Structures are given as structure tokens and as C-alpha cells.
Amino acid sequence: MATLINCRVCKNTVSSNAKLCPHCGERSPEPYIDTLKYGLIGFTVVIVVVLILAGLLNYIL
Ligand SMILES: [Zn+2]
């Protein structure tokens, strides 16, 4: 689904489907959003798993 995003270089609105910003020619106008989002989700998952493992270890030991 195409949504409008802001180009990370020129801040103009660009379709999320666009491979290239039509305003400034930036090749991938939206990578920061996805990288940040998935990085944050991955980080949260790691923290939760570590906390669960720590909790289990407390029960076992
Ligand atoms: Zn741009």
C-alpha cells in the first residue's frame, strides 16, 4: 500500500513506493523510518527474551 512519506533529504512528500525521490533524486527516501522501526522492534524483542531467561534462571537456581 502506497503512503506518503517525507524524503529524508529534502523533506518533500514522496510515495513510499517510489524508488527515487522526484524532488531531489535521493535513491531511497525512506530507509531511516524502516530501519529505526525494525531496529526498535528487534531491540525490544531481545530485551524481553533476556528478561524472560533471567526470570527462568531465578526460578531454576
Ligand atoms: Zn528528496
mmCIF file of N, CA, C and O and ligand atoms in Angstrom:
data_model
loop_
_atom_site.group_PDB
_atom_site.id
_atom_site.type_symbol
_atom_site.label_atom_id
_atom_site.label_comp_id
_atom_site.label_asym_id
_atom_site.label_seq_id
_atom_site.Cartn_x
_atom_site.Cartn_y
_atom_site.Cartn_z
ATOM 1 N N MET A 1 0.840 -1.194 0.000
ATOM 2 C CA MET A 1 0.000 0.000 0.000
ATOM 3 C C MET A 1 0.878 1.248 0.000
ATOM 4 O O MET A 1 1.803 1.361 0.782
ATOM 5 N N ALA A 2 0.564 2.161 -0.887
ATOM 6 C CA ALA A 2 1.388 3.365 -1.000
ATOM 7 C C ALA A 2 0.941 4.410 0.009
ATOM 8 O O ALA A 2 -0.236 4.726 0.113
ATOM 9 N N THR A 3 1.865 4.909 0.753
ATOM 10 C CA THR A 3 1.585 6.015 1.648
ATOM 11 C C THR A 3 2.552 7.146 1.316
ATOM 12 O O THR A 3 3.542 6.938 0.635
ATOM 13 N N LEU A 4 2.244 8.315 1.815
ATOM 14 C CA LEU A 4 3.137 9.443 1.580
ATOM 15 C C LEU A 4 4.097 9.583 2.755
ATOM 16 O O LEU A 4 3.698 9.546 3.907
ATOM 17 N N ILE A 5 5.331 9.700 2.420
ATOM 18 C CA ILE A 5 6.359 9.877 3.444
ATOM 19 C C ILE A 5 7.128 11.150 3.129
ATOM 20 O O ILE A 5 7.001 11.694 2.039
ATOM 21 N N ASN A 6 7.916 11.575 4.058
ATOM 22 C CA ASN A 6 8.774 12.733 3.806
ATOM 23 C C ASN A 6 10.171 12.252 3.452
ATOM 24 O O ASN A 6 10.746 11.427 4.159
ATOM 25 N N CYS A 7 10.668 12.781 2.340
ATOM 26 C CA CYS A 7 12.033 12.452 1.925
ATOM 27 C C CYS A 7 12.999 12.851 3.034
ATOM 28 O O CYS A 7 12.885 13.919 3.618
ATOM 29 N N ARG A 8 13.949 11.961 3.325
ATOM 30 C CA ARG A 8 14.865 12.262 4.430
ATOM 31 C C ARG A 8 15.887 13.324 4.049
ATOM 32 O O ARG A 8 16.562 13.866 4.918
ATOM 33 N N VAL A 9 15.994 13.619 2.768
ATOM 34 C CA VAL A 9 16.967 14.619 2.334
ATOM 35 C C VAL A 9 16.315 15.977 2.151
ATOM 36 O O VAL A 9 16.726 16.962 2.751
ATOM 37 N N CYS A 10 15.234 16.057 1.328
ATOM 38 C CA CYS A 10 14.656 17.366 1.007
ATOM 39 C C CYS A 10 13.348 17.615 1.742
ATOM 40 O O CYS A 10 12.793 18.697 1.644
ATOM 41 N N LYS A 11 12.853 16.592 2.473
ATOM 42 C CA LYS A 11 11.650 16.719 3.302
ATOM 43 C C LYS A 11 10.354 16.906 2.515
ATOM 44 O O LYS A 11 9.315 17.179 3.093
ATOM 45 N N ASN A 12 10.405 16.770 1.192
ATOM 46 C CA ASN A 12 9.183 16.826 0.404
ATOM 47 C C ASN A 12 8.455 15.499 0.508
ATOM 48 O O ASN A 12 9.048 14.477 0.836
ATOM 49 N N THR A 13 7.133 15.511 0.226
ATOM 50 C CA THR A 13 6.375 14.272 0.296
ATOM 51 C C THR A 13 6.676 13.410 -0.920
ATOM 52 O O THR A 13 6.727 13.892 -2.052
ATOM 53 N N VAL A 14 6.861 12.127 -0.652
ATOM 54 C CA VAL A 14 7.200 11.158 -1.685
ATOM 55 C C VAL A 14 6.357 9.924 -1.423
ATOM 56 O O VAL A 14 6.089 9.587 -0.275
ATOM 57 N N SER A 15 5.911 9.247 -2.481
ATOM 58 C CA SER A 15 5.212 7.981 -2.296
ATOM 59 C C SER A 15 6.168 6.959 -1.712
ATOM 60 O O SER A 15 7.338 6.905 -2.087
ATOM 61 N N SER A 16 5.671 6.148 -0.786
ATOM 62 C CA SER A 16 6.537 5.130 -0.189
ATOM 63 C C SER A 16 6.919 4.069 -1.213
ATOM 64 O O SER A 16 7.840 3.299 -0.996
ATOM 65 N N ASN A 17 6.198 4.015 -2.329
ATOM 66 C CA ASN A 17 6.549 3.089 -3.401
ATOM 67 C C ASN A 17 7.696 3.602 -4.261
ATOM 68 O O ASN A 17 8.297 2.835 -5.001
ATOM 69 N N ALA A 18 7.948 4.893 -4.192
ATOM 70 C CA ALA A 18 8.950 5.483 -5.067
ATOM 71 C C ALA A 18 10.341 4.979 -4.715
ATOM 72 O O ALA A 18 10.724 4.940 -3.556
ATOM 73 N N LYS A 19 11.056 4.565 -5.718
ATOM 74 C CA LYS A 19 12.430 4.117 -5.504
ATOM 75 C C LYS A 19 13.381 5.302 -5.498
ATOM 76 O O LYS A 19 14.525 5.184 -5.098
ATOM 77 N N LEU A 20 12.862 6.432 -5.964
ATOM 78 C CA LEU A 20 13.707 7.607 -6.127
ATOM 79 C C LEU A 20 12.882 8.829 -5.761
ATOM 80 O O LEU A 20 11.725 8.922 -6.137
ATOM 81 N N CYS A 21 13.429 9.735 -5.019
ATOM 82 C CA CYS A 21 12.713 10.969 -4.707
ATOM 83 C C CYS A 21 12.611 11.829 -5.962
ATOM 84 O O CYS A 21 13.626 12.131 -6.584
ATOM 85 N N PRO A 22 11.382 12.199 -6.358
ATOM 86 C CA PRO A 22 11.224 13.001 -7.579
ATOM 87 C C PRO A 22 11.708 14.435 -7.399
ATOM 88 O O PRO A 22 11.869 15.157 -8.375
ATOM 89 N N HIS A 23 11.931 14.848 -6.167
ATOM 90 C CA HIS A 23 12.325 16.240 -5.919
ATOM 91 C C HIS A 23 13.840 16.411 -5.923
ATOM 92 O O HIS A 23 14.374 17.316 -6.545
ATOM 93 N N CYS A 24 14.537 15.559 -5.223
ATOM 94 C CA CYS A 24 15.985 15.759 -5.092
ATOM 95 C C CYS A 24 16.779 14.586 -5.673
ATOM 96 O O CYS A 24 17.998 14.651 -5.752
ATOM 97 N N GLY A 25 16.082 13.501 -6.050
ATOM 98 C CA GLY A 25 16.791 12.382 -6.667
ATOM 99 C C GLY A 25 17.405 11.416 -5.674
ATOM 100 O O GLY A 25 18.122 10.496 -6.063
ATOM 101 N N GLU A 26 17.102 11.585 -4.385
ATOM 102 C CA GLU A 26 17.596 10.651 -3.372
ATOM 103 C C GLU A 26 17.122 9.245 -3.712
ATOM 104 O O GLU A 26 15.951 9.032 -4.000
ATOM 105 N N ARG A 27 18.013 8.267 -3.684
ATOM 106 C CA ARG A 27 17.664 6.944 -4.192
ATOM 107 C C ARG A 27 16.730 6.177 -3.272
ATOM 108 O O ARG A 27 15.909 5.398 -3.715
ATOM 109 N N SER A 28 16.880 6.337 -1.992
ATOM 110 C CA SER A 28 15.974 5.629 -1.083
ATOM 111 C C SER A 28 15.497 6.629 -0.047
ATOM 112 O O SER A 28 16.121 6.782 0.982
ATOM 113 N N PRO A 29 14.394 7.332 -0.353
ATOM 114 C CA PRO A 29 13.941 8.420 0.509
ATOM 115 C C PRO A 29 13.493 7.999 1.903
ATOM 116 O O PRO A 29 13.416 8.833 2.786
ATOM 117 N N GLU A 30 13.174 6.720 2.133
ATOM 118 C CA GLU A 30 12.559 6.383 3.420
ATOM 119 C C GLU A 30 13.306 5.397 4.313
ATOM 120 O O GLU A 30 12.707 4.888 5.239
ATOM 121 N N PRO A 31 14.564 5.077 4.087
ATOM 122 C CA PRO A 31 15.139 3.967 4.848
ATOM 123 C C PRO A 31 15.196 4.202 6.350
ATOM 124 O O PRO A 31 15.094 3.247 7.096
ATOM 125 N N TYR A 32 15.349 5.433 6.797
ATOM 126 C CA TYR A 32 15.503 5.672 8.235
ATOM 127 C C TYR A 32 14.300 5.173 9.025
ATOM 128 O O TYR A 32 14.449 4.607 10.081
ATOM 129 N N ILE A 33 13.097 5.414 8.477
ATOM 130 C CA ILE A 33 11.879 5.046 9.185
ATOM 131 C C ILE A 33 11.869 3.533 9.431
ATOM 132 O O ILE A 33 11.709 3.081 10.554
ATOM 133 N N ASP A 34 12.071 2.754 8.356
ATOM 134 C CA ASP A 34 12.017 1.304 8.493
ATOM 135 C C ASP A 34 13.154 0.790 9.354
ATOM 136 O O ASP A 34 12.949 -0.053 10.221
ATOM 137 N N THR A 35 14.351 1.301 9.124
ATOM 138 C CA THR A 35 15.494 0.834 9.903
ATOM 139 C C THR A 35 15.263 1.087 11.384
ATOM 140 O O THR A 35 15.477 0.223 12.225
ATOM 141 N N LEU A 36 14.772 2.265 11.689
ATOM 142 C CA LEU A 36 14.524 2.629 13.081
ATOM 143 C C LEU A 36 13.446 1.742 13.682
ATOM 144 O O LEU A 36 13.579 1.222 14.781
ATOM 145 N N LYS A 37 12.360 1.532 12.905
ATOM 146 C CA LYS A 37 11.224 0.766 13.398
ATOM 147 C C LYS A 37 11.644 -0.671 13.679
ATOM 148 O O LYS A 37 11.419 -1.194 14.766
ATOM 149 N N TYR A 38 12.291 -1.311 12.690
ATOM 150 C CA TYR A 38 12.662 -2.711 12.868
ATOM 151 C C TYR A 38 13.780 -2.848 13.884
ATOM 152 O O TYR A 38 13.826 -3.823 14.631
ATOM 153 N N GLY A 39 14.670 -1.873 13.926
ATOM 154 C CA GLY A 39 15.727 -1.894 14.934
ATOM 155 C C GLY A 39 15.147 -1.846 16.328
ATOM 156 O O GLY A 39 15.553 -2.578 17.213
ATOM 157 N N LEU A 40 14.143 -0.993 16.499
ATOM 158 C CA LEU A 40 13.498 -0.836 17.797
ATOM 159 C C LEU A 40 12.747 -2.106 18.180
ATOM 160 O O LEU A 40 12.822 -2.573 19.317
ATOM 161 N N ILE A 41 12.030 -2.704 17.214
ATOM 162 C CA ILE A 41 11.291 -3.940 17.482
ATOM 163 C C ILE A 41 12.277 -5.051 17.842
ATOM 164 O O ILE A 41 12.082 -5.769 18.828
ATOM 165 N N GLY A 42 13.351 -5.165 17.078
ATOM 166 C CA GLY A 42 14.351 -6.196 17.348
ATOM 167 C C GLY A 42 14.966 -6.017 18.723
ATOM 168 O O GLY A 42 15.118 -6.975 19.465
ATOM 169 N N PHE A 43 15.285 -4.774 19.064
ATOM 170 C CA PHE A 43 15.884 -4.468 20.353
ATOM 171 C C PHE A 43 14.935 -4.838 21.485
ATOM 172 O O PHE A 43 15.328 -5.449 22.475
ATOM 173 N N THR A 44 13.648 -4.482 21.316
ATOM 174 C CA THR A 44 12.650 -4.790 22.334
ATOM 175 C C THR A 44 12.519 -6.299 22.519
ATOM 176 O O THR A 44 12.443 -6.786 23.649
ATOM 177 N N VAL A 45 12.498 -7.033 21.417
ATOM 178 C CA VAL A 45 12.378 -8.497 21.491
ATOM 179 C C VAL A 45 13.559 -9.080 22.252
ATOM 180 O O VAL A 45 13.392 -9.939 23.120
ATOM 181 N N VAL A 46 14.757 -8.597 21.964
ATOM 182 C CA VAL A 46 15.955 -9.101 22.651
ATOM 183 C C VAL A 46 15.854 -8.834 24.153
ATOM 184 O O VAL A 46 16.121 -9.718 24.972
ATOM 185 N N ILE A 47 15.438 -7.635 24.523
ATOM 186 C CA ILE A 47 15.314 -7.279 25.942
ATOM 187 C C ILE A 47 14.301 -8.193 26.638
ATOM 188 O O ILE A 47 14.553 -8.711 27.725
ATOM 189 N N VAL A 48 13.144 -8.406 25.968
ATOM 190 C CA VAL A 48 12.095 -9.241 26.558
ATOM 191 C C VAL A 48 12.597 -10.670 26.742
ATOM 192 O O VAL A 48 12.407 -11.275 27.803
ATOM 193 N N VAL A 49 13.297 -11.205 25.734
ATOM 194 C CA VAL A 49 13.809 -12.573 25.821
ATOM 195 C C VAL A 49 14.818 -12.677 26.963
ATOM 196 O O VAL A 49 14.794 -13.632 27.749
ATOM 197 N N VAL A 50 15.694 -11.693 27.068
ATOM 198 C CA VAL A 50 16.700 -11.702 28.135
ATOM 199 C C VAL A 50 16.007 -11.659 29.495
ATOM 200 O O VAL A 50 16.383 -12.394 30.420
ATOM 201 N N LEU A 51 14.979 -10.820 29.624
ATOM 202 C CA LEU A 51 14.265 -10.719 30.902
ATOM 203 C C LEU A 51 13.581 -12.034 31.242
ATOM 204 O O LEU A 51 13.597 -12.480 32.396
ATOM 205 N N ILE A 52 12.975 -12.692 30.237
ATOM 206 C CA ILE A 52 12.303 -13.978 30.473
ATOM 207 C C ILE A 52 13.324 -15.024 30.908
ATOM 208 O O ILE A 52 13.117 -15.771 31.879
ATOM 209 N N LEU A 53 14.459 -15.068 30.205
ATOM 210 C CA LEU A 53 15.505 -16.028 30.557
ATOM 211 C C LEU A 53 16.030 -15.760 31.967
ATOM 212 O O LEU A 53 16.251 -16.697 32.744
ATOM 213 N N ALA A 54 16.211 -14.499 32.302
ATOM 214 C CA ALA A 54 16.687 -14.144 33.637
ATOM 215 C C ALA A 54 15.673 -14.581 34.687
ATOM 216 O O ALA A 54 16.035 -15.109 35.737
ATOM 217 N N GLY A 55 14.385 -14.402 34.385
ATOM 218 C CA GLY A 55 13.334 -14.834 35.299
ATOM 219 C C GLY A 55 13.329 -16.340 35.466
ATOM 220 O O GLY A 55 13.222 -16.861 36.582
ATOM 221 N N LEU A 56 13.505 -17.074 34.373
ATOM 222 C CA LEU A 56 13.540 -18.533 34.432
ATOM 223 C C LEU A 56 14.735 -18.997 35.247
ATOM 224 O O LEU A 56 14.630 -19.922 36.061
ATOM 225 N N LEU A 57 15.881 -18.372 35.040
ATOM 226 C CA LEU A 57 17.077 -18.743 35.783
ATOM 227 C C LEU A 57 16.887 -18.522 37.277
ATOM 228 O O LEU A 57 17.336 -19.321 38.095
ATOM 229 N N ASN A 58 16.167 -17.473 37.627
ATOM 230 C CA ASN A 58 15.896 -17.214 39.038
ATOM 231 C C ASN A 58 15.054 -18.313 39.644
ATOM 232 O O ASN A 58 15.220 -18.675 40.796
ATOM 233 N N TYR A 59 14.115 -18.866 38.855
ATOM 234 C CA TYR A 59 13.299 -19.972 39.361
ATOM 235 C C TYR A 59 14.110 -21.237 39.507
ATOM 236 O O TYR A 59 13.986 -21.990 40.468
ATOM 237 N N ILE A 60 14.981 -21.497 38.505
ATOM 238 C CA ILE A 60 15.730 -22.751 38.473
ATOM 239 C C ILE A 60 16.802 -22.758 39.564
ATOM 240 O O ILE A 60 16.961 -23.734 40.292
ATOM 241 N N LEU A 61 17.542 -21.655 39.671
ATOM 242 C CA LEU A 61 18.667 -21.621 40.613
ATOM 243 C C LEU A 61 18.225 -21.380 42.055
ATOM 244 O O LEU A 61 17.216 -20.751 42.290
HETATM 245 ZN ZN ZN B 1 14.038 14.344 -1.763
#
